[in-house]
Every structure is written in structure tokens, then in C-alpha cells.
XYZ file of C-alpha atoms in Angstrom:
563
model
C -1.499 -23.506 -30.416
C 0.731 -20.594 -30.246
C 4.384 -20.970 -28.973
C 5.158 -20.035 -25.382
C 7.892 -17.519 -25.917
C 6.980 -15.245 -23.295
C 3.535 -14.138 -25.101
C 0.818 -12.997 -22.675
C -1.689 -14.945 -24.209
C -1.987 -18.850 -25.777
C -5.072 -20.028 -27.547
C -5.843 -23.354 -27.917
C -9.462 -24.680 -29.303
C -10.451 -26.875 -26.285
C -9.878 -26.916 -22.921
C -10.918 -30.738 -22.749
C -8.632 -31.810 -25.571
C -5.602 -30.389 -24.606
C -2.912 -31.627 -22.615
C -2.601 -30.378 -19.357
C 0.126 -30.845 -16.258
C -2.750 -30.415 -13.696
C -5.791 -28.877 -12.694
C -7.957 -27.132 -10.515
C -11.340 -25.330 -9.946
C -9.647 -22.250 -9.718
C -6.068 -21.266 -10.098
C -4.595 -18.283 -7.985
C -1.658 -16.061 -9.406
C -0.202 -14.423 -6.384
C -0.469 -15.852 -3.201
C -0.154 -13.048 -1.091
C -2.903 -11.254 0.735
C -5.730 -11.402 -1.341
C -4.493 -14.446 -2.810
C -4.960 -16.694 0.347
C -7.820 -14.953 1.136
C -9.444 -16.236 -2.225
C -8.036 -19.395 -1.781
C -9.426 -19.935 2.246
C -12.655 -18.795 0.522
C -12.229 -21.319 -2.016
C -11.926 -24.448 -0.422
C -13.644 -24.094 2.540
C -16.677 -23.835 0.646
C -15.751 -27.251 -1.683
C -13.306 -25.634 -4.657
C -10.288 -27.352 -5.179
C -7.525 -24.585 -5.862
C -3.866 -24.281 -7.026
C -2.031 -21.227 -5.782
C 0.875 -20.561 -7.740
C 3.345 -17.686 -6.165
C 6.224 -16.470 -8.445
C 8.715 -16.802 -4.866
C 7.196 -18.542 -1.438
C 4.534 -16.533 -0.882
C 3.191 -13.498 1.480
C 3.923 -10.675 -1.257
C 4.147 -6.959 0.086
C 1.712 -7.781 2.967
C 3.773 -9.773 4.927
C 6.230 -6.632 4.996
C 3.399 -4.957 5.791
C 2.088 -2.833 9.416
C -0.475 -5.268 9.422
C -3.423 -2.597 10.075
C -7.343 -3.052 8.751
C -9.320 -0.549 8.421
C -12.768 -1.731 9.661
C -16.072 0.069 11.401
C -18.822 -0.802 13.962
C -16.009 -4.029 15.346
C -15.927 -5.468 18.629
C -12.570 -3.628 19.460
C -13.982 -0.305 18.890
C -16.847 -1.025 20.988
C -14.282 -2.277 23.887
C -12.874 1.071 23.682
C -15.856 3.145 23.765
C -15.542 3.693 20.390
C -19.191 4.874 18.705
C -18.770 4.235 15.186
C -19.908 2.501 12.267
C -20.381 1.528 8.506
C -22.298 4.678 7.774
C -20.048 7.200 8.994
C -17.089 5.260 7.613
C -18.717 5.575 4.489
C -19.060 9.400 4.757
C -15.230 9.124 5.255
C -13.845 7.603 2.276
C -16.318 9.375 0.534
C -13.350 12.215 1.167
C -10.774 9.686 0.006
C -11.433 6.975 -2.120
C -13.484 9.209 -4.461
C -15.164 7.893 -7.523
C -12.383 4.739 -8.288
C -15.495 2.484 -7.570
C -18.835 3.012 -7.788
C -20.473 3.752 -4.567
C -22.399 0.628 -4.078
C -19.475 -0.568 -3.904
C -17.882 1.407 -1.429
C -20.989 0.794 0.770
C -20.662 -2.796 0.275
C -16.712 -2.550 1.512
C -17.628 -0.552 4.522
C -20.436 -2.315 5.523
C -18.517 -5.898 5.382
C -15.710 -4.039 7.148
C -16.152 -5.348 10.608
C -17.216 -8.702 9.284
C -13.976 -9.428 7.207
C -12.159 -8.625 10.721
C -13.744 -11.133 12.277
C -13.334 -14.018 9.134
C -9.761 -12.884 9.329
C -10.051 -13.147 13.538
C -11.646 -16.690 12.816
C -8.713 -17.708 10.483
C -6.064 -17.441 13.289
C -5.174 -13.592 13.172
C -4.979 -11.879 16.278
C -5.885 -8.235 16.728
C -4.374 -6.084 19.596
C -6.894 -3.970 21.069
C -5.297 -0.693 22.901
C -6.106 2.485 21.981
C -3.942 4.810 20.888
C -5.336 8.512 20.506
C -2.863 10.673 19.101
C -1.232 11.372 16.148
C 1.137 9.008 14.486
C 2.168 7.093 11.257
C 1.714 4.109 13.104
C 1.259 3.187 16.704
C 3.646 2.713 19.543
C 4.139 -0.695 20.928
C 1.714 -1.882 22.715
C -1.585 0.228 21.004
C -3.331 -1.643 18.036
C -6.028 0.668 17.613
C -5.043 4.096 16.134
C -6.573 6.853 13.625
C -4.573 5.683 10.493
C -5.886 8.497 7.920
C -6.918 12.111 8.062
C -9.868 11.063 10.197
C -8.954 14.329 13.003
C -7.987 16.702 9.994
C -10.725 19.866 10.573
C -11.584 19.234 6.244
C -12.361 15.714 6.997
C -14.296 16.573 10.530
C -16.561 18.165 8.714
C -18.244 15.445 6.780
C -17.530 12.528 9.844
C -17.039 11.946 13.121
C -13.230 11.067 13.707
C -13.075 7.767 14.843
C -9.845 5.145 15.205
C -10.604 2.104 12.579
C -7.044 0.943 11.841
C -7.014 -2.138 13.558
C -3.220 -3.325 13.762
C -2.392 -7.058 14.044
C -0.884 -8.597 17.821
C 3.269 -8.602 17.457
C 5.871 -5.828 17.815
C 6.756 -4.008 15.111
C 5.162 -4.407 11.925
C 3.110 -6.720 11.838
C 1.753 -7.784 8.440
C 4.288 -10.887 8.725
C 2.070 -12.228 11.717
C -1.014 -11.743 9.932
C -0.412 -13.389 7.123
C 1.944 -16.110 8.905
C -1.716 -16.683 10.324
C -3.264 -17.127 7.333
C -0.638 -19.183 6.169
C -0.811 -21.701 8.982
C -4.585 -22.285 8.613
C -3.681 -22.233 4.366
C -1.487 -24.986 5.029
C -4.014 -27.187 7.333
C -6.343 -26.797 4.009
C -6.534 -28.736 0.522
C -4.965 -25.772 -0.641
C -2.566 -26.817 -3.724
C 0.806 -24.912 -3.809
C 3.080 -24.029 -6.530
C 5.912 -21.949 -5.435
C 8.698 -20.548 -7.525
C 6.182 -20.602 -10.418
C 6.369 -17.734 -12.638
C 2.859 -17.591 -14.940
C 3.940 -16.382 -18.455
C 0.561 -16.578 -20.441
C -3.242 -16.831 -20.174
C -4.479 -19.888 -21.762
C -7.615 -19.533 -23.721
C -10.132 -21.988 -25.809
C -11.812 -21.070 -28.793
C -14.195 -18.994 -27.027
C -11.793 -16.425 -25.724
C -12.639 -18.052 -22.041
C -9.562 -18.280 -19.987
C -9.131 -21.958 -18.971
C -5.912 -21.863 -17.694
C -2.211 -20.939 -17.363
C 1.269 -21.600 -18.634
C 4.163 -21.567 -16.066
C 7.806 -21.833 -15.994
C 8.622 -24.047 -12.544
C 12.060 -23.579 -10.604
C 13.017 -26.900 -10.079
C 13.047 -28.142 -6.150
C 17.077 -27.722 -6.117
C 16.935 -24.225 -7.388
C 14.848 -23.179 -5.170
C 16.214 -21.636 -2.518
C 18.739 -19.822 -4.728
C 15.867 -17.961 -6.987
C 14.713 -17.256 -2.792
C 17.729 -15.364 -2.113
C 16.738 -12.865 -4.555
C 13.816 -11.901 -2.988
C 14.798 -12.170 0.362
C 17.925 -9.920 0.631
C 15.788 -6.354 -0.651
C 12.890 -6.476 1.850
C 10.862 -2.990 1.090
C 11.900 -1.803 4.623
C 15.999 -1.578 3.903
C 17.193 1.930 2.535
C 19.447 2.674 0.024
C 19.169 -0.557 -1.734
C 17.366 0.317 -5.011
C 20.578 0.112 -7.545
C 20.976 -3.320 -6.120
C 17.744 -4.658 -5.711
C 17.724 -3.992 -9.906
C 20.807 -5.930 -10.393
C 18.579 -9.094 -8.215
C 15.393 -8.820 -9.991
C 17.465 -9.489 -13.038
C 19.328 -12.103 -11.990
C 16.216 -13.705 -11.099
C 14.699 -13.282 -14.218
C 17.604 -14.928 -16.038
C 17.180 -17.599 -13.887
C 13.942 -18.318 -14.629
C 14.463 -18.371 -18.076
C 17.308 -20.531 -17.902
C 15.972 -23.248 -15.543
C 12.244 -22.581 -15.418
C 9.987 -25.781 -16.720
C 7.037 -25.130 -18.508
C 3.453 -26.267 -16.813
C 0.068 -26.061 -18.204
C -2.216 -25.408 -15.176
C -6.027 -26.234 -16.481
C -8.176 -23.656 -14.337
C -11.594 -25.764 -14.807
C -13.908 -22.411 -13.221
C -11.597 -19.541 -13.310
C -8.548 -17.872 -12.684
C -7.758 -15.108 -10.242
C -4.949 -12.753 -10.500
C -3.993 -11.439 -7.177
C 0.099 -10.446 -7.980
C 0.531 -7.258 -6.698
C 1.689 -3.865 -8.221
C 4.053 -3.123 -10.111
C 6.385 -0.712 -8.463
C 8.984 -3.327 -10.215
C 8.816 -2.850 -13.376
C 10.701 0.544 -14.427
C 8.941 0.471 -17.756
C 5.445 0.916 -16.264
C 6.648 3.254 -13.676
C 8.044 5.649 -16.448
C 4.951 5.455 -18.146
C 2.205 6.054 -15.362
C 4.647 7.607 -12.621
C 7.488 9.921 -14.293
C 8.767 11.654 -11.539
C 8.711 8.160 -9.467
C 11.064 6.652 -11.901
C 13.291 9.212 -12.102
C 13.674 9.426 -8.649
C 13.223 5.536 -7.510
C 16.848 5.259 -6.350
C 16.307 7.694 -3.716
C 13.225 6.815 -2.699
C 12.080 2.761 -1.131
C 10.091 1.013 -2.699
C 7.174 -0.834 -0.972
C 6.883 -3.718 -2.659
C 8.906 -6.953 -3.283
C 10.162 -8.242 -6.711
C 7.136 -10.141 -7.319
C 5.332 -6.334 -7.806
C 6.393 -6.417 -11.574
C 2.770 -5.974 -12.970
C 2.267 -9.851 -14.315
C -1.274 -9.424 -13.715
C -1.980 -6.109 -15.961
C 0.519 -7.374 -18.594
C -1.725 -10.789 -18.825
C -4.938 -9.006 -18.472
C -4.365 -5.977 -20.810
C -3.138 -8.706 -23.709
C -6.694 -10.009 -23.593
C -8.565 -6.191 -23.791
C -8.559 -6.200 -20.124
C -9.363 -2.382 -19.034
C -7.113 -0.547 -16.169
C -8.159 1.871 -13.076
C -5.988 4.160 -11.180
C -2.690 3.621 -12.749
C -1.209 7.319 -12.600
C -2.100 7.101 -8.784
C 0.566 6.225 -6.142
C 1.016 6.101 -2.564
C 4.117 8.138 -1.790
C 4.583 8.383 2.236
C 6.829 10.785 4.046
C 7.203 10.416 7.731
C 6.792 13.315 9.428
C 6.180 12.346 12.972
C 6.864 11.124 15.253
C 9.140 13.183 16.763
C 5.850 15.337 17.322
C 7.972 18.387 17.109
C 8.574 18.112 13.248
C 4.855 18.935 12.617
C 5.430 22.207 13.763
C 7.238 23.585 11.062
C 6.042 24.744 7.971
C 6.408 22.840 4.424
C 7.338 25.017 1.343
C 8.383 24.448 -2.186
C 11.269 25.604 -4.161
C 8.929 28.736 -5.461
C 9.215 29.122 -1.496
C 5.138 28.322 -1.213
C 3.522 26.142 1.454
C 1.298 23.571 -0.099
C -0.030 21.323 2.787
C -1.198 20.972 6.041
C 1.967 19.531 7.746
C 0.143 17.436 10.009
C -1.893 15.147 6.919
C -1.723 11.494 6.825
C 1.995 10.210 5.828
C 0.731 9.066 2.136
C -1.146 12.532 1.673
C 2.328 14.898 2.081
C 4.320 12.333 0.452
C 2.169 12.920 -2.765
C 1.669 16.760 -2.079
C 5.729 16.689 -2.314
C 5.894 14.516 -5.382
C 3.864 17.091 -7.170
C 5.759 19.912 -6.968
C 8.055 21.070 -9.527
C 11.049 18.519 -9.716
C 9.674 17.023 -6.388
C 11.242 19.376 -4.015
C 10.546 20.924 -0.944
C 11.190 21.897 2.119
C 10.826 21.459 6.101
C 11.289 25.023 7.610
C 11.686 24.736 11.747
C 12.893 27.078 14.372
C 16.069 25.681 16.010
C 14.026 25.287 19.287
C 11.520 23.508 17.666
C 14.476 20.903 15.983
C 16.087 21.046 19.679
C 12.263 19.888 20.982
C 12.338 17.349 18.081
C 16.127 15.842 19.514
C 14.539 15.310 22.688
C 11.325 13.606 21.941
C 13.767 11.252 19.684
C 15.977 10.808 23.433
C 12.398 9.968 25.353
C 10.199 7.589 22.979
C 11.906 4.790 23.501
C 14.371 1.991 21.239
C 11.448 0.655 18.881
C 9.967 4.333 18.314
C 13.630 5.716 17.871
C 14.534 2.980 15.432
C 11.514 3.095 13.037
C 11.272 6.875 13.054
C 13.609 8.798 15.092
C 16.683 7.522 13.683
C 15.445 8.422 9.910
C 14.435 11.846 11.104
C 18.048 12.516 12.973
C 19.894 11.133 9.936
C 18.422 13.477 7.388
C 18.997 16.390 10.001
C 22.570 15.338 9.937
C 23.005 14.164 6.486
C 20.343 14.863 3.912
C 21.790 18.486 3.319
C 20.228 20.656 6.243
C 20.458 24.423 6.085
C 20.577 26.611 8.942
C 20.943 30.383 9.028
C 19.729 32.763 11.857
C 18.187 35.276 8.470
C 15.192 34.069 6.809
C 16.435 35.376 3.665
C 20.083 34.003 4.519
C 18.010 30.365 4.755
C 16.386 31.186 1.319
C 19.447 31.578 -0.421
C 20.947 28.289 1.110
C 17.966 26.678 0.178
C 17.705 28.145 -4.010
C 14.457 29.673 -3.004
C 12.851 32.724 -3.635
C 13.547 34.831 -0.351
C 10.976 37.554 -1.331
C 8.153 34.913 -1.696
C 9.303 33.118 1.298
C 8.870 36.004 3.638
C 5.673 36.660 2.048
C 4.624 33.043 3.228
C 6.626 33.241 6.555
C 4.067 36.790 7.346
C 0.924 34.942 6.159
C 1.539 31.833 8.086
C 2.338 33.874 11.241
C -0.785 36.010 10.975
C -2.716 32.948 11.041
C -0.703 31.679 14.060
C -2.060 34.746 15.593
C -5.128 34.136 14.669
C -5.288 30.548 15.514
C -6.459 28.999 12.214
C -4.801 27.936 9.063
C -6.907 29.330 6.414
C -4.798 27.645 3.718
C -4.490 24.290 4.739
C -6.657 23.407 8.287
C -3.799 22.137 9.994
C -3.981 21.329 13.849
C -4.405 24.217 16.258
C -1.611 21.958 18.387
C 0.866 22.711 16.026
C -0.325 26.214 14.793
C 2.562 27.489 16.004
C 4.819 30.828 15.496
C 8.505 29.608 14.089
C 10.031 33.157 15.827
C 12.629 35.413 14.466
C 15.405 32.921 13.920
C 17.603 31.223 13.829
C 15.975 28.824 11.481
C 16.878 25.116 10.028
C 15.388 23.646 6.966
C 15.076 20.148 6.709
C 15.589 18.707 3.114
C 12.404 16.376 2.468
C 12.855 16.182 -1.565
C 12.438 13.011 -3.363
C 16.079 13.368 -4.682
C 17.647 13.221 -0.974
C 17.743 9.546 0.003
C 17.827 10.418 3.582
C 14.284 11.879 3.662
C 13.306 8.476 3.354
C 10.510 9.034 0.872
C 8.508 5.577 0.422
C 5.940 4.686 -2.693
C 4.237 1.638 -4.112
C 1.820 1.515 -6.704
C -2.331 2.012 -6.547
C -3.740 1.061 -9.409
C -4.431 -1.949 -11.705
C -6.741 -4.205 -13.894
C -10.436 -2.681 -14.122
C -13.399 -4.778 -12.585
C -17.009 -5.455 -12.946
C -17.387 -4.303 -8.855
C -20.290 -6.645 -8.109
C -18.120 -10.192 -9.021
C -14.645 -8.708 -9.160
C -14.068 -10.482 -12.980
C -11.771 -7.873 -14.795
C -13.638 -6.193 -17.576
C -13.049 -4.409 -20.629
C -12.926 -0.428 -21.811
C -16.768 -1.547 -23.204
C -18.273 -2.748 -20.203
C -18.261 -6.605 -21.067
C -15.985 -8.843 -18.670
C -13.312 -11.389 -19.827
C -15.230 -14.800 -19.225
C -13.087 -16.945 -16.394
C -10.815 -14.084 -15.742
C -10.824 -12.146 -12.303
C -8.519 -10.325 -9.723
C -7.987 -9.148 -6.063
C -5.836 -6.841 -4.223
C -3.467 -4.508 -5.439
C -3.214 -6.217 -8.920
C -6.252 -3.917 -9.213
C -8.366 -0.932 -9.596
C -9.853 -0.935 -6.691
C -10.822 0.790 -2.872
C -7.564 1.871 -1.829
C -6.638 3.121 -5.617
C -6.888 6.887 -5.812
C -5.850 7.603 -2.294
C -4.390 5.114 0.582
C -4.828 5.457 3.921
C -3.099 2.578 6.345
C -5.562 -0.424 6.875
C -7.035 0.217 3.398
C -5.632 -1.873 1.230
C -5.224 -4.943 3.677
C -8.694 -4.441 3.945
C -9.245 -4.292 0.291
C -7.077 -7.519 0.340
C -9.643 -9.393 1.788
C -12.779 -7.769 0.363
C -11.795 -8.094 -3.264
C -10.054 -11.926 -2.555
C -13.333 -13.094 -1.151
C -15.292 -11.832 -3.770
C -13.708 -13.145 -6.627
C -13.517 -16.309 -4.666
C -17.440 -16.192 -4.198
C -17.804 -15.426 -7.911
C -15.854 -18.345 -8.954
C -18.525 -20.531 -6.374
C -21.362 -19.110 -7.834
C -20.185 -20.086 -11.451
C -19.380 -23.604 -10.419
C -22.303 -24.092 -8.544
C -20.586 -24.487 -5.307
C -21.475 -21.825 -3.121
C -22.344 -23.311 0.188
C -23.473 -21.341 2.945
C -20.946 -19.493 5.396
C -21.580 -18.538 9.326
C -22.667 -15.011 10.017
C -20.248 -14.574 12.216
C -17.441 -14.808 9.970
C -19.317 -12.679 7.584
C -20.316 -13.687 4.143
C -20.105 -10.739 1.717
C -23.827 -9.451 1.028
């Protein structure tokens, strides 16, 4: 047998003569979204299961806005809302692209609504108001909202806009009440924990089957000190990056230092559902360059339990990988509404997007300029507009977005001039090029369509002869309040979700879920996507695992059995 020492991978010549700490059907890495998914899935349907979770569980979807995207449900239809898996489809045809075959995207939207209601039918509660206009993320009190570029005139054209984010019941965001949900029915299960267990290595027999894990366990009275770690650097607290490095080392050293090792035997499979790895620096430098350099001014959604475990234990068996390079970057542009009036330039002093896209697609049109800067170019009257939306949405709506928006007026290093060319200069860009995109975009104002970019007639609007204020939204100023997390991850055989090699061939007993993967939401996210994904990928890796033991019993329509 091969030492411990932190390698990715121990080999051992049979699973049946080794000495094990304990076993299960299936063992779960991550026990976060798609990991208690997979692990309802599990036992309900006779698998005995060990979860293991690296801190207590609930990973970045419990920090989550606790939206799922979903087609053709029973909320929709409440709201008069004609839609359904087909024109879904013809949706995230736009955005998820060719990251999975499309079988497989068919197969996601068509299960859509049905994974609502198995999620509905495991204790989570779905608002059901409709909210109509355009936003980030609902108000309080709406729960049903267009979360993606379903209204943008590029994305009309192929589907009928239709609301499908589906936010979980609770103020605020919500993704803690969701999975809190999940969590209480988890707990009512035969579920096996093992929390403040840190997997180190794949175990595999002669065959090159995996067959099990090896752990390092925080003893009970450590606990809640290795907890601290994680829970002072929620994603949702700026200006914490420096620090939150400092803690995920600290926590590291104390899991070497007091960790006990564990062989977990996983008697049908094992799952990896950990998370991304937005993390780990090293991976970021090598698939996301400009991220890294910039991850101090910029918050990271994730936790410290998104340090890619799962590809560094799949990829030391041949494991393949899908949609690493890709990222969700998100910059909040409204609400207030006002903002989206402006115009968005570079440092060249060229507009590159529609101003009004989903939150995820400007934050990535901004990450790939040069250097990652760029602009917000407003009239005064149009930032004075902006001031008193911020006065009139209320506390919850000034809190999450207002306040952000104010403080980068007042802080992130706002110019103002009442020249266009006196702005330029301020700004270090190009004032000859910058008139020449101030006259185009006004001639299209005139004409009432944005030839360039298709943004919304309601905010096709003229920005006047001055004075003007550019906002700073570069991912160098911490107070644009640029977020990212990662996309991509191991590479799966789509129909049973067990991770497969560059070749084709799969790694016999080894399979993953959620964000630990290549998957749905991993060229392009959209809110609701990749809770959605969550649940889509844990179940069928879950079902996979049945199917190989022999234990697949059946399940009730109505909570939806993947086809």
C-alpha cells in the first residue's frame, strides 16, 4: 500500500482484505447541494451512505439566493406563465452552448419542473410572486423573476421570454433556507455523517476501481475551532480576501496537525460533489489569470471548502476536465434602475456590452478587457435619478444593492467633468475615440436601436451635453464590488454522471455532481442554473450508483424520477 502523505491516490490489491474504519454503499465528498441531493436519493431508495463534509456542511449553496431555474412548474402556471421544457431548451441553447451534449441539455430541461417539485417534496418551500422587471435578484416579497438574459432582443429571438428562476420562501437570500430544508429531512434519514473530514486520497484495488477513501478526522473537541475558520469569511462580506487567506491556512495546518486518518470502504461508489475551486490560488492562476491577480479586490463566491479536492483526486487517476478557463464574474448594475442608462466603455474608450445583460454576462465582458478595466459613463441627472431610486426602494433593496452602488460613487475613484474630453483625460482614456463612441451611441439613441449591442429601448437613452460622471467598475477597485466563483470541473460520461477520461472510458466507481464539475451551468451561468444543476447531476450519480448495486427501486412521478 502506498503511504498517505497527502498523495491523491492509494492502491491497495483488495478491497475485501484490507482494513477499513467503516463503510458504506456509497460515500459522498461534499455535502453541500448536490451532495445531499445524492445522498436523499441514496437512501431513500435502500443505499446506505456516508457523507463526509471537509467543515459542517451546506457549501456555497447555503450562501446562496436560493433560485432554480425550472420550466412548465406549477408556479408559472399560477402566474399565467405559458412556458415549458421546449422553449427552455431553445434558451440555453444561447447559453450553455456545447459544455454537454444536447441530450443532455434536453434531459436537464425536461426534468426541470420535476426536480422542483422532489426538492418541494423534501421540505423546500418556493415563494410564488411574480416579479416582472429587471433585476439581479428580486425584491422581497417576489420569488418568481427572469434571472438571465431571457428579455434581451438577441435572446428574444430564438425564445419566448419567460420568468423560470424560482427563488426559495425567506427574506434575503435564501439558499440557507433551502438547504436548511434539505438538511432537516437529511437528518430524519439513515444518512451517515462525517463532518470536519478532510478526504486526502482515492483508494483503489488492483483493478484501478475506486473502493474507497482516506480521511484525516478533526477530533470532536477541535471541532468547533477548525468551524471558526469557515464561518468568519462568508462569500457575502467585502474586503476580506487578504484575510480569508491567512484562515484557509490556518485551517489547513490544523488539519494536518490534529487530523486522524480514516479509511472509508465505498462498497458501490464514490461521489465527489466538493465544489469549485475559487480557493485554491494555484488553480486560479492557471485557468483564470486575470482573476488571481485581481482576487483581493474582487469577492469570492465560494467558501474555503471550494479548494478543488475533487479535480485534484480525479485528475490523479486520468480523470478528464470541462470548462475550467470559464468563470462567473457578476457586476451589479441595477438596481438603482438608473445605472443602466449609462453607457459602458473600456480604457481604449470602446463600449463592449449591452449595459442592461444579466449580472454574470457584464461581469465577464469587463474581465476581458485589457487589464480588466472599464468604465460606467452617466449624465449627472441620470446619477441624481440613480440617488433617488437608492432613497425610495426600501432598507433590504438599499442594503444589498444601493449601498454598494453609493459607496463606489463616493469612494471607488469617480470622475466628473462637465467636458467629455475633460472626463477622458480623468479617466486615462482616449478622448478622440471616446467622442467617436459618445456620437455613435447617440445616433442610435435617435434612432431608437442599439445596433452594437441590443440593449433595452427603456434605457436607450441620450447622456446630453454634460456634465458627465464616470463610475469606476474595474476589477482593481474593490468598491465596484466585482463577484466570481468558478464554472468548471471534472469531465463526465452525461448519461450516469461517472467522471471519465480524455479517451472516452470512465473511471470504474468514481462519479461527481455539482460544481465539482463540467457540467450545465459551466460555460455561462445564469441565477437558478447551477442550483438546478445541483440537483440534476446529484440525483443522477445517485441513480447510477442504484443501478450498479442493484438497488434501484421505483420513485413517485410526482417527485420526478430522472428519465
Amino acid at each position: 500500500m502506498n503511504s498517505l502523505g497527502g498523495e491523491p491516490v492509494i492502491s491497495i490489491d483488495s478491497a475485501d482484505a484490507f482494513q477499513w474504519d467503516d463503510e458504506a454503499d456509497v460515500v459522498i465528498v461534499g455535502y453541500g447541494g448536490s451532495g445531499i441531493c445524492a445522498a436523499l436519493e441514496l437512501v431513500e431508495n435502500g443505499a446506505s451512505v456516508i457523507a463526509i463534509d471537509r467543515f459542517n456542511g451546506g457549501g456555497a449553496t447555503a450562501f446562496s439566493g436560493g433560485v432554480v431555474y425550472a420550466a412548465g412548474t406549477d408556479i408559472q402556471r399560477q402566474n399565467g406563465v405559458e412556458d415549458d421544457p421546449d422553449n427552455m431548451l431553445k434558451y440555453l441553447r444561447l447559453e450553455v452552448g456545447d459544455i454537454v451534449k444536447p441530450e443532455t441539455l434536453k434531459r436537464f430541461c425536461d426534468d426541470s419542473a420535476a426536480n422542483l417539485q422532489w426538492l418541494q417534496a423534501h421540505g423546500v418551500v418556493f415563494g410564488t410572486k411574480l416579479y416582472t422587471g429587471k433585476t439581479t435578484y428580486p425584491p422581497e416579497g417576489y420569488f418568481l423573476q427572469y434571472s438571465g438574459n431571457e428579455k434581451v432582443e438577441a435572446y428574444c429571438r430564438e425564445a419566448k421570454p419567460a420568468p423560470r428562476g424560482h427563488r426559495t420562501l425567506g427574506r434575503g437570500f435564501t439558499g440557507n433556507k433551502l438547504y436548511r430544508a434539505l438538511r432537516e429531512t437529511a437528518d430524519r434519514s439513515a444518512i451517515r455523517k462525517m463532518l470536519h473530514t478532510i478526504v486526502q486520497s482515492l483508494v483503489v484495488d488492483a483493478s484501478g476501481r475506486v473502493v474507497g477513501v482516506a480521511a484525516l478526522q478533526i477530533p470532536g473537541d477541535k471541532r468547533d475551532e477548525h468551524q471558526k475558520y469557515y464561518d468568519k469569511f462568508p462569500p457575502t462580506a467585502p474586503f476580506k480576501e487578504g484575510k480569508a487567506e491567512v484562515a484557509s491556512k490556518a485551517a489547513r495546518a490544523m488539519e494536518q496537525e490534529h487530523g486522524q486518518l480514516r479509511y472509508i470502504r465505498a462498497k458501490t461508489g464514490v461521489i465527489l460533489s466538493t465544489g469549485g475551486f475559487v480557493f485554491n490560488l494555484d488553480m486560479l492562476s492557471q485557468y483564470a489569470p486575470i482573476l488571481s491577480q485581481h482576487y483581493k479586490t474582487m469577492m469570492r463566491l465560494g467558501t474555503l471548502g471550494d479548494d478543488g479536492t475533487a479535480v485534484r483526486l480525479g485528475t490523479a487517476l486520468g480523470a478528464d476536465t470541462a470548462g475550467m478557463e470559464a468563470m462567473f464574474v457578476g457586476r451589479v448594475q441595477s438596481p438603482p434602475a438608473a445605472l443602466l442608462d449609462g453607457i459602458l466603455v473600456n480604457q481604449a474608450g470602446d463600449r463592449f456590452a449591452n449595459e442592461a445583460v444579466y449580472v454574470g454576462t457584464l461581469g465577464r465582458a469587463i474581465a476581458d478587457q485589457p487589464e480588466g478595466k472599464a468604465w460606467l459613463i452617466m449624465s449627472a441627472k441620470d446619477v441624481r435619478k440613480a440617488m433617488r431610486q437608492v432613497a425610495t426602494d426600501g432598507f433590504d433593496a438599499f442594503m444589498r444593492f444601493g449601498a454598494p452602488a453609493m459607496l463606489n460613487l463616493l469612494l471607488g475613484g469617480t470622475k466628473r467633468a462637465r467636458d467629455l474630453d475633460v472626463l477622458a483625460q480623468k479617466c486615462g482614456i482616449n478622448p478622440n475615440r471616446l467622442r467617436q463612441t459618445m456620437r455613435r451611441y447617440e445616433e442610435m439613441v435617435r434612432n431608437r436601436h442599439d445596433d452594437d449591442f441590443s440593449k433595452l429601448k427603456d434605457h436607450l437613452k441620450s447622456l446630453g451635453a454634460g456634465p458627465y460622471v464616470a463610475m469606476n467598475v474595474s476589477l482593481a477597485n474593490r468598491y465596484s464590488f466585482i463577484t466570481f466563483h468558478t464554472l468548471g470541473g471534472l469531465a463526465l460520461e452525461e448519461t450516469t454522471g461517472a467522471v471519465r477520461r480524455a479517451d472516452g472510458s470512465t473511471i470504474a466507481g468514481l462519479y461527481a455532481a455539482g460544481r465539482a464539475t463540467g457540467s450545465i451551468p459551466s460555460r455561462t451561468y445564469i441565477s437558478g442554473l447551477s442550483l438546478a444543476d445541483c440537483v440534476f447531476t446529484g440525483r443522477r450519480a445517485a441513480q447510477s450508483c442504484l443501478r450498479e448495486a442493484g438497488q434501484e427501486a421505483p420513485i413517485p412521478v410526482a417527485i420526478g424520477k430522472s428519465r
